[in-house]
Coordinates of N, CA and C in Angstrom, one line a residue:
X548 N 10.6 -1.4 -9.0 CA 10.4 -1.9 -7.6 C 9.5 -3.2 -7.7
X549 N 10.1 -3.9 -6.9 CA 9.1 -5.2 -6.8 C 7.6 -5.4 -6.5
X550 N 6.4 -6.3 -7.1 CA 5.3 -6.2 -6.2 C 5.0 -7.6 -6.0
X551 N 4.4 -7.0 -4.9 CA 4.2 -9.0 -4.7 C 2.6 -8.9 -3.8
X552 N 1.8 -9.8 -4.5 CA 0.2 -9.6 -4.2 C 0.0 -10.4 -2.9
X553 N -1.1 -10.0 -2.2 CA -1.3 -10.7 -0.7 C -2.7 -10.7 -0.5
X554 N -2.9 -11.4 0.8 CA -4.1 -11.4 1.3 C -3.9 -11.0 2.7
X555 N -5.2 -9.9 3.0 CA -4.5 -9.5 4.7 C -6.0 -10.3 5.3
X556 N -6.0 -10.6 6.3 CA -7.2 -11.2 7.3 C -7.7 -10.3 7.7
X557 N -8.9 -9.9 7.4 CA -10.1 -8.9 8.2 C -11.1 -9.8 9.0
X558 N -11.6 -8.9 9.8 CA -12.9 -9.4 10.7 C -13.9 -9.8 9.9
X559 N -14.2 -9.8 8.3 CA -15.3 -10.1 7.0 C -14.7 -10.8 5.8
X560 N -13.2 -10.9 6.3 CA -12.8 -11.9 5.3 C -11.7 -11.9 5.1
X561 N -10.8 -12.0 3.7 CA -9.8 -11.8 2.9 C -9.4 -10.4 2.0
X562 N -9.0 -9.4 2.4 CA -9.0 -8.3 1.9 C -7.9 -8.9 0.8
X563 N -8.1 -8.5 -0.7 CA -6.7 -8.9 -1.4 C -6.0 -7.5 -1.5
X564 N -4.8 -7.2 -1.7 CA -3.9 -6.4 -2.0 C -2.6 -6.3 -2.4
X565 N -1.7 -5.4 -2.6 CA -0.6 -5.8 -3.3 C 0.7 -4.8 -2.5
X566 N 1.5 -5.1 -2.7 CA 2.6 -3.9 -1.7 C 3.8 -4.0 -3.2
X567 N 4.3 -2.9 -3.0 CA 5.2 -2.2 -3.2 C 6.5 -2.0 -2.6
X568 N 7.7 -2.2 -2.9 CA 8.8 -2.0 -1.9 C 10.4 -2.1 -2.1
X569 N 11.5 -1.5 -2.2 CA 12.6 -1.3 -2.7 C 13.0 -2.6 -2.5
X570 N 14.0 -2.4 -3.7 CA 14.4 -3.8 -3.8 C 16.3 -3.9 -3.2
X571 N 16.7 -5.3 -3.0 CA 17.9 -5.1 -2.2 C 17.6 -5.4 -0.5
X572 N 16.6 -6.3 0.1 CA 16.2 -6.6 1.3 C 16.1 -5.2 2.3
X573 N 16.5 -6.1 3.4 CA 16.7 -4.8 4.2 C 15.0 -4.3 5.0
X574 N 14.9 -3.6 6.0 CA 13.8 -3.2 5.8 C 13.4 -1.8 6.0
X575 N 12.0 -1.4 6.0 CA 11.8 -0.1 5.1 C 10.5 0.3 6.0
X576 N 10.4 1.8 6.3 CA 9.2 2.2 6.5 C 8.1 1.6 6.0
X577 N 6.8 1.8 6.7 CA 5.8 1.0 6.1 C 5.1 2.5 5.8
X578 N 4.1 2.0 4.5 CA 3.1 3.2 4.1 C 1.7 2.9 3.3
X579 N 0.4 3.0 4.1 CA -0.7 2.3 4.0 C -1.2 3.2 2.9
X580 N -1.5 2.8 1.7 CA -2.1 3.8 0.7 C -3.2 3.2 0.6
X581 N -4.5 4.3 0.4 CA -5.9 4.2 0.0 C -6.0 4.5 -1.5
X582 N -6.4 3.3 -2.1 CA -7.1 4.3 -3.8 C -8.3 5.3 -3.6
X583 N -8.5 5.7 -4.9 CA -9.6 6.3 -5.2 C -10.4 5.4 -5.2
X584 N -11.5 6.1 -5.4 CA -12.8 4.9 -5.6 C -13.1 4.6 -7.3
X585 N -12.2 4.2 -7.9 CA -11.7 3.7 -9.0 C -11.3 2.2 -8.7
X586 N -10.8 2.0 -7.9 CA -9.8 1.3 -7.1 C -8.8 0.6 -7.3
X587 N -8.1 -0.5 -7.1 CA -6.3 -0.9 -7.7 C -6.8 -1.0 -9.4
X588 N -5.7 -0.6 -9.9 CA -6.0 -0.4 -11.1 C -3.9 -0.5 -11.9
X589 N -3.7 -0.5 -12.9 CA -2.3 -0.1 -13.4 C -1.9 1.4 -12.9
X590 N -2.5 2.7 -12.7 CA -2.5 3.8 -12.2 C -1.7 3.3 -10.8
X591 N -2.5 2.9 -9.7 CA -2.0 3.3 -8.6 C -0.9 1.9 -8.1
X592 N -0.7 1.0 -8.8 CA 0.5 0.1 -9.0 C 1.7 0.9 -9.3
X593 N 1.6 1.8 -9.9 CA 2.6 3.0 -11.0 C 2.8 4.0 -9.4
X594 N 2.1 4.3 -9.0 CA 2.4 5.1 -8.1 C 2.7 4.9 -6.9
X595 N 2.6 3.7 -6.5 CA 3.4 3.1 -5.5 C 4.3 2.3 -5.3
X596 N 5.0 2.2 -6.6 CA 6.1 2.0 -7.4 C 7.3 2.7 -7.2
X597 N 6.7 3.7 -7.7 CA 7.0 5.1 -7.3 C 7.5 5.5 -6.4
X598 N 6.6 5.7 -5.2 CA 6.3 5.9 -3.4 C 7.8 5.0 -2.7
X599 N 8.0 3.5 -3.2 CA 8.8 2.4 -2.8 C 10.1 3.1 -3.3
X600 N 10.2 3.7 -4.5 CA 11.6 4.1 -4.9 C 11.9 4.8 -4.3
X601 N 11.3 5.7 -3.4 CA 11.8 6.8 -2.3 C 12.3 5.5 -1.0
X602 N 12.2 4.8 -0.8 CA 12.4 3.7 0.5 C 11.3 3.3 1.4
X603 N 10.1 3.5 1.3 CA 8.8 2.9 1.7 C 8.2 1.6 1.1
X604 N 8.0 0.7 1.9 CA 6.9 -0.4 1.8 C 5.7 -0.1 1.7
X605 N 4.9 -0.2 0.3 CA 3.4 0.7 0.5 C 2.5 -0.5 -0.1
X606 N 1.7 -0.6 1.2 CA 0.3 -1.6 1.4 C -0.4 -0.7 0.5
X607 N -1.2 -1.4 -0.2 CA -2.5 -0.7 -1.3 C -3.7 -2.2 -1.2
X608 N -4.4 -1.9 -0.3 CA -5.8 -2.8 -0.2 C -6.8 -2.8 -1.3
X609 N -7.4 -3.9 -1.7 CA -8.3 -3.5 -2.2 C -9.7 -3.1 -1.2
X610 N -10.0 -1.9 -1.5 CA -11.1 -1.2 -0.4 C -12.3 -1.9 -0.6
X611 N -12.8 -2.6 -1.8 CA -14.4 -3.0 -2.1 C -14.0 -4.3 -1.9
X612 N -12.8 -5.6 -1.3 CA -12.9 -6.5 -1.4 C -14.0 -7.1 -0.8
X613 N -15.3 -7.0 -0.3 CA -16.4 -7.6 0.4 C -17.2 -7.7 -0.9
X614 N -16.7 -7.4 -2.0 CA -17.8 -7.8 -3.5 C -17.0 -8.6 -4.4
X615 N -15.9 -8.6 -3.9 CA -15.1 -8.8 -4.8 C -13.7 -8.7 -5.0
X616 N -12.6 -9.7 -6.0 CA -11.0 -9.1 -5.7 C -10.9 -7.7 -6.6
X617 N -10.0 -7.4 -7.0 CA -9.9 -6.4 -7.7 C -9.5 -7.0 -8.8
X618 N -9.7 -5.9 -10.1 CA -10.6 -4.7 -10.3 C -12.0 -5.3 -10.0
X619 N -12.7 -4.8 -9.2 CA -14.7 -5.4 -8.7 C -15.2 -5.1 -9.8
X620 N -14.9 -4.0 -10.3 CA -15.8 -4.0 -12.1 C -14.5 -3.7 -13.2
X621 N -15.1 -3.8 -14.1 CA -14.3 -3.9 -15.0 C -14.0 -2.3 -15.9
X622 N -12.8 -1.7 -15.7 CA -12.7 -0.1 -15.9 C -12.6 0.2 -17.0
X623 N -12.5 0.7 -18.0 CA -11.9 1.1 -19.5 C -10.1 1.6 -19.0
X624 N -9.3 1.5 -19.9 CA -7.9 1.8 -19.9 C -7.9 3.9 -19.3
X625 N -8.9 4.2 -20.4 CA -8.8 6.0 -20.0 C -10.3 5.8 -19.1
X626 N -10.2 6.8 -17.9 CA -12.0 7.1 -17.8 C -12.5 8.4 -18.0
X627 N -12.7 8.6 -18.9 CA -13.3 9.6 -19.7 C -14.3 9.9 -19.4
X628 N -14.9 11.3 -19.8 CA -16.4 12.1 -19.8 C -16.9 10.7 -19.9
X629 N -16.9 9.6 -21.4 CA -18.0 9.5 -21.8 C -17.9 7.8 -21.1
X630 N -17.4 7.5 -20.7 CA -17.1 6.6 -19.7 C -18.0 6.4 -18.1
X631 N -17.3 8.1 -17.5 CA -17.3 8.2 -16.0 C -19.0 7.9 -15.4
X632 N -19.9 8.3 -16.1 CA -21.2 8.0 -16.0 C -21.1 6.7 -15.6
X633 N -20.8 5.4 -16.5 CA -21.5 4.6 -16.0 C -20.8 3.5 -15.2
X634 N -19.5 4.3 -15.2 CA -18.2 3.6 -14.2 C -18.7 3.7 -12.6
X635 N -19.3 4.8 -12.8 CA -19.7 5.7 -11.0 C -21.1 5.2 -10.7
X636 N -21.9 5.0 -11.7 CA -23.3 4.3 -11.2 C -22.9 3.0 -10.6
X637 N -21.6 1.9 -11.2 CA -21.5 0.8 -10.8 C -21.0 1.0 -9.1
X638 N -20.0 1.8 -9.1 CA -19.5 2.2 -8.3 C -19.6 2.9 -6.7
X639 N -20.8 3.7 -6.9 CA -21.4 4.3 -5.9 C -22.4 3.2 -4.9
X640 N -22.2 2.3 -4.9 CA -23.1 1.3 -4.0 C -22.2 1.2 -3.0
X641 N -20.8 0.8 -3.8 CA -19.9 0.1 -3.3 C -19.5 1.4 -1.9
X642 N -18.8 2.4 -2.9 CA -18.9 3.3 -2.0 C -19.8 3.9 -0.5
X643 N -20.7 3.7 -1.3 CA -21.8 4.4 -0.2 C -21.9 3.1 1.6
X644 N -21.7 2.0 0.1 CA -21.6 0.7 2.0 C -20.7 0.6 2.8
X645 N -19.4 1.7 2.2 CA -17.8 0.9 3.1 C -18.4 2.5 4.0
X646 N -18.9 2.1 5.0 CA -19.7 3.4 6.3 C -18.2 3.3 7.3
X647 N -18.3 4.3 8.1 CA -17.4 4.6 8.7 C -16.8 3.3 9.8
X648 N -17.8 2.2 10.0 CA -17.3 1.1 11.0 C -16.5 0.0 10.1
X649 N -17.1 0.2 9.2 CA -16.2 -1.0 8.1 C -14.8 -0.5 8.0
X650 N -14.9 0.9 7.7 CA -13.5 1.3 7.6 C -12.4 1.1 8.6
X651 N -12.8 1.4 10.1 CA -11.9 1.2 11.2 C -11.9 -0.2 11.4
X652 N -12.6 -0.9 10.8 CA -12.6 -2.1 11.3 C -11.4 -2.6 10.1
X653 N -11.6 -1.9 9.1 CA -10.5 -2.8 8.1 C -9.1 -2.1 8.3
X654 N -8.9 -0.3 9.0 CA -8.1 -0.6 9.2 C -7.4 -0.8 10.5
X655 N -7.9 -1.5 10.9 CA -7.3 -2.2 12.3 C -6.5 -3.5 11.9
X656 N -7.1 -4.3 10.9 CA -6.6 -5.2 10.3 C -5.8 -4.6 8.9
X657 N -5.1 -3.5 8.4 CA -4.3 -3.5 7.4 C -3.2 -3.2 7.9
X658 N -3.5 -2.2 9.5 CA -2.2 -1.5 9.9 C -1.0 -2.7 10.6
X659 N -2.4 -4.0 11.2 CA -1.8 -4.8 12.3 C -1.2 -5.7 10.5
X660 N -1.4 -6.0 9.7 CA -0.5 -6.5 8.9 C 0.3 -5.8 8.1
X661 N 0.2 -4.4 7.9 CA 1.3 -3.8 7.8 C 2.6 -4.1 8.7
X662 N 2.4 -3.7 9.7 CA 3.8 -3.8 10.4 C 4.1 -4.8 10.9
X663 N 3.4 -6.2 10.9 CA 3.9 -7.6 10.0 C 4.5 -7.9 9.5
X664 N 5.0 -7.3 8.4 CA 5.8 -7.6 7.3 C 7.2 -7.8 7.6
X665 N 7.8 -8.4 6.8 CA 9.3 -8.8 7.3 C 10.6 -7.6 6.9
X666 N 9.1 -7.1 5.4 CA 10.5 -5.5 4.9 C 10.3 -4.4 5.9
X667 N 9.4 -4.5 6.6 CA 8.7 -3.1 7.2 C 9.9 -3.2 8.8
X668 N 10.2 -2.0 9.1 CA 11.1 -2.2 10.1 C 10.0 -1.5 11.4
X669 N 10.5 -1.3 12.6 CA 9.7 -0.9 13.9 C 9.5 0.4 13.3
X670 N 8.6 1.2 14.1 CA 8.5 2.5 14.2 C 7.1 2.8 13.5
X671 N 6.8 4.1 13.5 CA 5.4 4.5 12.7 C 5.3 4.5 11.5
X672 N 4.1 4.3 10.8 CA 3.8 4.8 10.0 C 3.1 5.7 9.1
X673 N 3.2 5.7 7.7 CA 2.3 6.8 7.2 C 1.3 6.2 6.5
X674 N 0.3 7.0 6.8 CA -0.9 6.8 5.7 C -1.6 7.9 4.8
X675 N -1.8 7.7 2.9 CA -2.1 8.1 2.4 C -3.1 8.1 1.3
X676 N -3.6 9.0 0.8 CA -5.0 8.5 0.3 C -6.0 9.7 -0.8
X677 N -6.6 9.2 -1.7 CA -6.8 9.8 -2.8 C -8.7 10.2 -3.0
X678 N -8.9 10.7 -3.1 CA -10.6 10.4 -3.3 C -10.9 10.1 -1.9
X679 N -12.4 9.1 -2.3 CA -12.5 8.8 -1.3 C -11.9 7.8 -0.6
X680 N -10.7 7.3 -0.8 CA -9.5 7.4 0.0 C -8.6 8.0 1.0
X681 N -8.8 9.4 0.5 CA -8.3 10.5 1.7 C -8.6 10.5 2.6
X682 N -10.3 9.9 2.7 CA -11.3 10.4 4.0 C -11.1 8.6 4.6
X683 N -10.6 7.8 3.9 CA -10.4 6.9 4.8 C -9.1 6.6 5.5
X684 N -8.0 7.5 4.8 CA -7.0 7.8 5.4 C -6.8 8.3 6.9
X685 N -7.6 9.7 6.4 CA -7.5 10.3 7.3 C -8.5 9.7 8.7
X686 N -9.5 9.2 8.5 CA -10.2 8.5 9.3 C -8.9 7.4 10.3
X687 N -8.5 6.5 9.5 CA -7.3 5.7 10.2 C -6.4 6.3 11.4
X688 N -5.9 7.2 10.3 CA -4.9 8.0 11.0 C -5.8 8.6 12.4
X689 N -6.8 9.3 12.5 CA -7.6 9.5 13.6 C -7.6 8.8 14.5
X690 N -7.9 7.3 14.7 CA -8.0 6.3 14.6 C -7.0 5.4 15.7
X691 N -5.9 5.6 14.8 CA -4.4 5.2 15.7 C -3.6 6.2 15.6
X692 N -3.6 7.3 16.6 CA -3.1 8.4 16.9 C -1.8 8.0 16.9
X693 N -1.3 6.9 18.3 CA 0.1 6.5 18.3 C 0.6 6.0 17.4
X694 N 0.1 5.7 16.4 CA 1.1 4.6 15.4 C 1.4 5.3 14.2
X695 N 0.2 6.3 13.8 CA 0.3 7.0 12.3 C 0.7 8.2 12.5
X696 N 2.1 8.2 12.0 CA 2.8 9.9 12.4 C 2.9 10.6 10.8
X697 N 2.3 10.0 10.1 CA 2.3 11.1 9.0 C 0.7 10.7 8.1
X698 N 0.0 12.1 8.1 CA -0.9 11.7 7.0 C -1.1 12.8 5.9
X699 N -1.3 12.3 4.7 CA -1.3 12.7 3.2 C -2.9 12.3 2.9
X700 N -3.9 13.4 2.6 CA -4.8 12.8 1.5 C -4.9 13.8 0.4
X701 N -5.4 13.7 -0.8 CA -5.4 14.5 -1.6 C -7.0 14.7 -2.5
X702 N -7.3 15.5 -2.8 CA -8.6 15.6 -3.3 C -9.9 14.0 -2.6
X703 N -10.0 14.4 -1.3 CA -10.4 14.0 -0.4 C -11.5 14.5 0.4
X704 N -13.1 14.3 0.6 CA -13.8 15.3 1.7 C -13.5 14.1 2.7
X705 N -11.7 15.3 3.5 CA -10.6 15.0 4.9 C -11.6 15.4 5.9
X706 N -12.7 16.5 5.6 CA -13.3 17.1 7.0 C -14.8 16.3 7.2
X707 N -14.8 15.5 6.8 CA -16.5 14.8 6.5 C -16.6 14.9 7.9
X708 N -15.8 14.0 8.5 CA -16.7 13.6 9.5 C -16.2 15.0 11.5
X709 N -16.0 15.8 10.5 CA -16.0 16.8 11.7 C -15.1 17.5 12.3
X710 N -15.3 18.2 12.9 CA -14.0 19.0 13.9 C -13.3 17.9 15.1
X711 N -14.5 16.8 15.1 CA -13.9 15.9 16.6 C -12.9 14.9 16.0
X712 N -13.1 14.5 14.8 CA -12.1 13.6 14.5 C -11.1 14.5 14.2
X713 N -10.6 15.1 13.4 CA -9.6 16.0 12.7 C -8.6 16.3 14.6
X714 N -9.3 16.4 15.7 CA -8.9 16.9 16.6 C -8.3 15.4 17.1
X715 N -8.6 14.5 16.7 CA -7.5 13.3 17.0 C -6.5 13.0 16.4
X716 N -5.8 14.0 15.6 CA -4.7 13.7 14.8 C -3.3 14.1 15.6
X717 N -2.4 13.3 15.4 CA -1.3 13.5 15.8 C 0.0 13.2 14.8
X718 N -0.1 12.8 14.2 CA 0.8 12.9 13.2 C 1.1 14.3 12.5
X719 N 2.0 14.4 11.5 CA 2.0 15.4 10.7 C 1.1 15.3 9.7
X720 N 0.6 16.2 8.9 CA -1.0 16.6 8.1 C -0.3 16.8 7.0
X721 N -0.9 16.4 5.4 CA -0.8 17.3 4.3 C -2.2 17.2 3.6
X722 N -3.2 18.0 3.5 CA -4.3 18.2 2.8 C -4.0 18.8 1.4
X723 N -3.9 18.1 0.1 CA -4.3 18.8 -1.0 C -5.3 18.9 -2.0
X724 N -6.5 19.8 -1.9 CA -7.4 19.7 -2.3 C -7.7 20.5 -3.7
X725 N -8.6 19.6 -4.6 CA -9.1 20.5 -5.8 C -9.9 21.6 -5.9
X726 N -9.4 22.2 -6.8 CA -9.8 23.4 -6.5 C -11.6 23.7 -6.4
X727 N -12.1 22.3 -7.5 CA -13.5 22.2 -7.9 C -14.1 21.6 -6.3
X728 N -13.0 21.2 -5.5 CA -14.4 20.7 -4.3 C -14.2 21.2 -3.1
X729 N -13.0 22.6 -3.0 CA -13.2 23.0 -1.8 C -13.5 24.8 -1.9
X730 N -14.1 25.6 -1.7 CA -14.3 26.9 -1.7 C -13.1 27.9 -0.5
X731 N -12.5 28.5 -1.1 CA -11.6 29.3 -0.3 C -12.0 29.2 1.8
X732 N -13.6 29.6 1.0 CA -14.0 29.7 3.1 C -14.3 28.0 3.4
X733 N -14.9 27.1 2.8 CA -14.7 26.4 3.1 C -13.0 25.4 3.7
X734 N -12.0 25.9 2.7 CA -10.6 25.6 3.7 C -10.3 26.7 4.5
X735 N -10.8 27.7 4.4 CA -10.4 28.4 6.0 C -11.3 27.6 7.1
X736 N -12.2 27.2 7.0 CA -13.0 26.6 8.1 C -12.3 25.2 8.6
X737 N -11.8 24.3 7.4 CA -11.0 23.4 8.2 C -9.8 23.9 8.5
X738 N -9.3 24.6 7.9 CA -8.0 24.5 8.4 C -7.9 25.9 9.5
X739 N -9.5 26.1 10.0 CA -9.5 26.9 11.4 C -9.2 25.2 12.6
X740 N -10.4 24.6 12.1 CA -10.7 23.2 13.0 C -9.3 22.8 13.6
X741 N -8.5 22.8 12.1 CA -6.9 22.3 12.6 C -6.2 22.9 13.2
X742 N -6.3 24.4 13.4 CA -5.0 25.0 14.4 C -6.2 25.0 15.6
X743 N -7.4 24.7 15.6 CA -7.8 24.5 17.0 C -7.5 23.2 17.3
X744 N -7.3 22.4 16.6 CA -6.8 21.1 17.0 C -5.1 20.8 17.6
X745 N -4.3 21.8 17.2 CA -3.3 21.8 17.7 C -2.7 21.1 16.5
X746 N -3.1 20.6 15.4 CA -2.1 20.1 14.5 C -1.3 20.6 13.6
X747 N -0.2 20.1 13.4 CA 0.9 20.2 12.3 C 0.2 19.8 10.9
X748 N 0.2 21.3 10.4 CA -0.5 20.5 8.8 C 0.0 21.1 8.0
X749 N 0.1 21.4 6.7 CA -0.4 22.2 5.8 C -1.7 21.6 4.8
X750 N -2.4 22.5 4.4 CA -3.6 22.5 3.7 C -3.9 23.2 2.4
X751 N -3.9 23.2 1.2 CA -3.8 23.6 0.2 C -5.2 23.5 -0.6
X752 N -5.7 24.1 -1.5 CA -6.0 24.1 -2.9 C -4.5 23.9 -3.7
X753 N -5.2 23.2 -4.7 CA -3.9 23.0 -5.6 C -5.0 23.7 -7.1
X754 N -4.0 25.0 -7.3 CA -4.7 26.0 -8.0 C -4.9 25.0 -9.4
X755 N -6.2 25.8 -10.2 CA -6.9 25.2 -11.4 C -7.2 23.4 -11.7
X756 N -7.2 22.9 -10.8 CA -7.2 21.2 -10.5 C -8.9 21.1 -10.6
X757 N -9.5 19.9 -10.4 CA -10.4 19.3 -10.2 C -10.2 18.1 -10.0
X758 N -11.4 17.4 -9.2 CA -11.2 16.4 -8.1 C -10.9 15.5 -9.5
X759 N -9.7 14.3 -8.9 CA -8.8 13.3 -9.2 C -8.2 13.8 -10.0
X760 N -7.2 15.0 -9.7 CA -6.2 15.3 -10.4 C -4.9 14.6 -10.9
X761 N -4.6 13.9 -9.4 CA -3.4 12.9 -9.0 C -3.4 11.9 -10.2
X762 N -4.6 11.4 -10.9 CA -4.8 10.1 -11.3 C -4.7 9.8 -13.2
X763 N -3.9 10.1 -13.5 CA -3.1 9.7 -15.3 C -4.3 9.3 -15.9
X764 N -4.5 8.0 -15.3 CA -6.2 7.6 -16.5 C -7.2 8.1 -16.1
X765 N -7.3 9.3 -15.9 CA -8.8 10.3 -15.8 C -8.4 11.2 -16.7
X766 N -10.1 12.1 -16.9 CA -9.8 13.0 -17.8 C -9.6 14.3 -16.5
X767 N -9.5 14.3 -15.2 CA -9.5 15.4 -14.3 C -8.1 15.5 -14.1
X768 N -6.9 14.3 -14.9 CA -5.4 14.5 -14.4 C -4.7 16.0 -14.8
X769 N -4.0 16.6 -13.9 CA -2.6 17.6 -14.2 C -1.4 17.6 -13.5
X770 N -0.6 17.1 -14.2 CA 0.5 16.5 -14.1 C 1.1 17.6 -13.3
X771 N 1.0 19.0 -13.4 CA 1.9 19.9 -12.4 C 1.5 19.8 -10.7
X772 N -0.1 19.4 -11.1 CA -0.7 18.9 -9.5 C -0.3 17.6 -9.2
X773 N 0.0 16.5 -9.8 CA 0.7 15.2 -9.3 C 2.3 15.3 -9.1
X774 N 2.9 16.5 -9.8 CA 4.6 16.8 -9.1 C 4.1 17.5 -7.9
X775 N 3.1 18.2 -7.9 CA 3.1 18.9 -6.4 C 3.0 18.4 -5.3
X776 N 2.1 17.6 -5.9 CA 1.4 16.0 -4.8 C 2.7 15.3 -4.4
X777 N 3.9 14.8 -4.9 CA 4.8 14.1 -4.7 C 6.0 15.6 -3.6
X778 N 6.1 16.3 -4.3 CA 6.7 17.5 -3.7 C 6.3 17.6 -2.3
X779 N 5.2 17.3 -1.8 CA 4.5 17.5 -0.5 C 4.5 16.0 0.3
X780 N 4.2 15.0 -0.5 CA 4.2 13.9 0.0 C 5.4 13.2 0.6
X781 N 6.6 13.0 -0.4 CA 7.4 12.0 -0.2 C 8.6 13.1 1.0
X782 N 8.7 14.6 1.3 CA 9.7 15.1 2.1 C 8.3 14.9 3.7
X783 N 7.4 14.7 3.4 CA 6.3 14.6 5.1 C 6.5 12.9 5.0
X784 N 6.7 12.4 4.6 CA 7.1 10.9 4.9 C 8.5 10.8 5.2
X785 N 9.5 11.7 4.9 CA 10.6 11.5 4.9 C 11.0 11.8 6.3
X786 N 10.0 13.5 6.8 CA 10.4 13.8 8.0 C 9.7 13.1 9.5
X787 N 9.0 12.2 8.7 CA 8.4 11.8 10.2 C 8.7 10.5 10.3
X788 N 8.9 9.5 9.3 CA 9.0 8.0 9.7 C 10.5 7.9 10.1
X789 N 10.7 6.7 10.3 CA 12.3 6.0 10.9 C 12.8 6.1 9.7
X790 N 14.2 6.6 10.2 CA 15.2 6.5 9.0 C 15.3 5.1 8.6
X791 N 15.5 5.4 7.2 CA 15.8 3.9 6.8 C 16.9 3.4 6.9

């Protein structure tokens, strides 16, 4: 699948990023993917690679662009035990600054250049998202009720910010969480929130996983939880966007 790198205009600057998208013209659902907080890397290039060979156009921002283009630090190829220490010290600043206004504010500016695009055809779209990615997904999608009819996050804290956001969803839902960061009562509690919200979801633990399962160059990857992850993902994108 082709990639072709960009710059979207934010209200703080130049977000760089890269899109994904079947080749042969034509145009194509749009699909706003969040990294982990790893961030663009060869990994999630690979996976929206991926995402586009199903018939989706998928935006991948870089989320820390206010420090920097991507990669903001410099990763090792595997991130290992002996690695992840001091990947995450560099890391966690970054994270801890993108606060919940940065985030609406940036995606107000990825959705309005999402469906910009000249491959991207009318209609809604989906947004999906990994880490702390999920929670800015799902944040979005909250966000623009009308526009995002499908959302996907995966080993994500989806419930951070409450039962009031989660109750602005309107799209279709898929929650798949590790098994190391949600406790059985803990997903009955959100996914109480969600049938009081009235939403279409499903919600999972993804049995024996731990957080960043989805992701090849970690040592928390399992491959039977990233077929599951795709099993769940790409038929809830299928049933909610415009046919292609």
């Amino acid at each position: 699948m082709p990639i072709k790198t960009l710059q979207i205009p934010t209200a703080d600057g130049q977000a760089d990023a890269f899109a994904a998208f079947p080749e042969g013209g034509g145009q194509h659902p749009g699909v706003l993917m969040y990294a982990d907080g790893f961030g663009i890397r060869p990994v999630l290039r690979e996976m929206a690679q991926e995402l586009a060979g199903h018939g989706y156009y998928v935006l991948v921002p870089n989320l820390f662009y206010r420090h920097g283009p991507a990669p903001v630090i410099e990763l090792p190829e595997y991130i290992g035990a002996e690695a992840r220490p001091a990947v995450l010290a560099q890391l966690m600043p970054l994270i801890e600054a993108h606060t919940a206004e940065r985030t609406l504010n940036d995606a107000d500016a990825y959705l309005r250049f999402l469906s910009a695009q000249p491959e991207v055809g009318d209609g809604p779209v989906g947004v999906t998202g990994y880490c702390i990615g999920g929670l800015l997904a799902t944040r979005t999608a909250a966000a623009h009720p009308g526009q995002v009819a499908a959302l996907a996050a995966f080993h994500g804290p989806v419930g951070a910010d409450g039962p009031d956001s989660l109750a602005r969803l309107t799209g279709e839902v898929h929650f798949g969480h590790a098994e190391s960061d949600l406790t059985p009562a803990a997903l009955n509690e959100l996914n109480q929130a969600l049938d009081a919200a009235g939403v279409s979801y499903t919600s999972e633990i993804y049995p024996g996983t731990v957080h960043g399962f989805t992701m090849p160059d970690t040592d928390a990857f399992d491959p039977a939880a990233l077929r599951r992850h795709w099993d769940h993902l790409i038929p809830l994108l299928d049933r909610t966007l415009t046919t292609r």
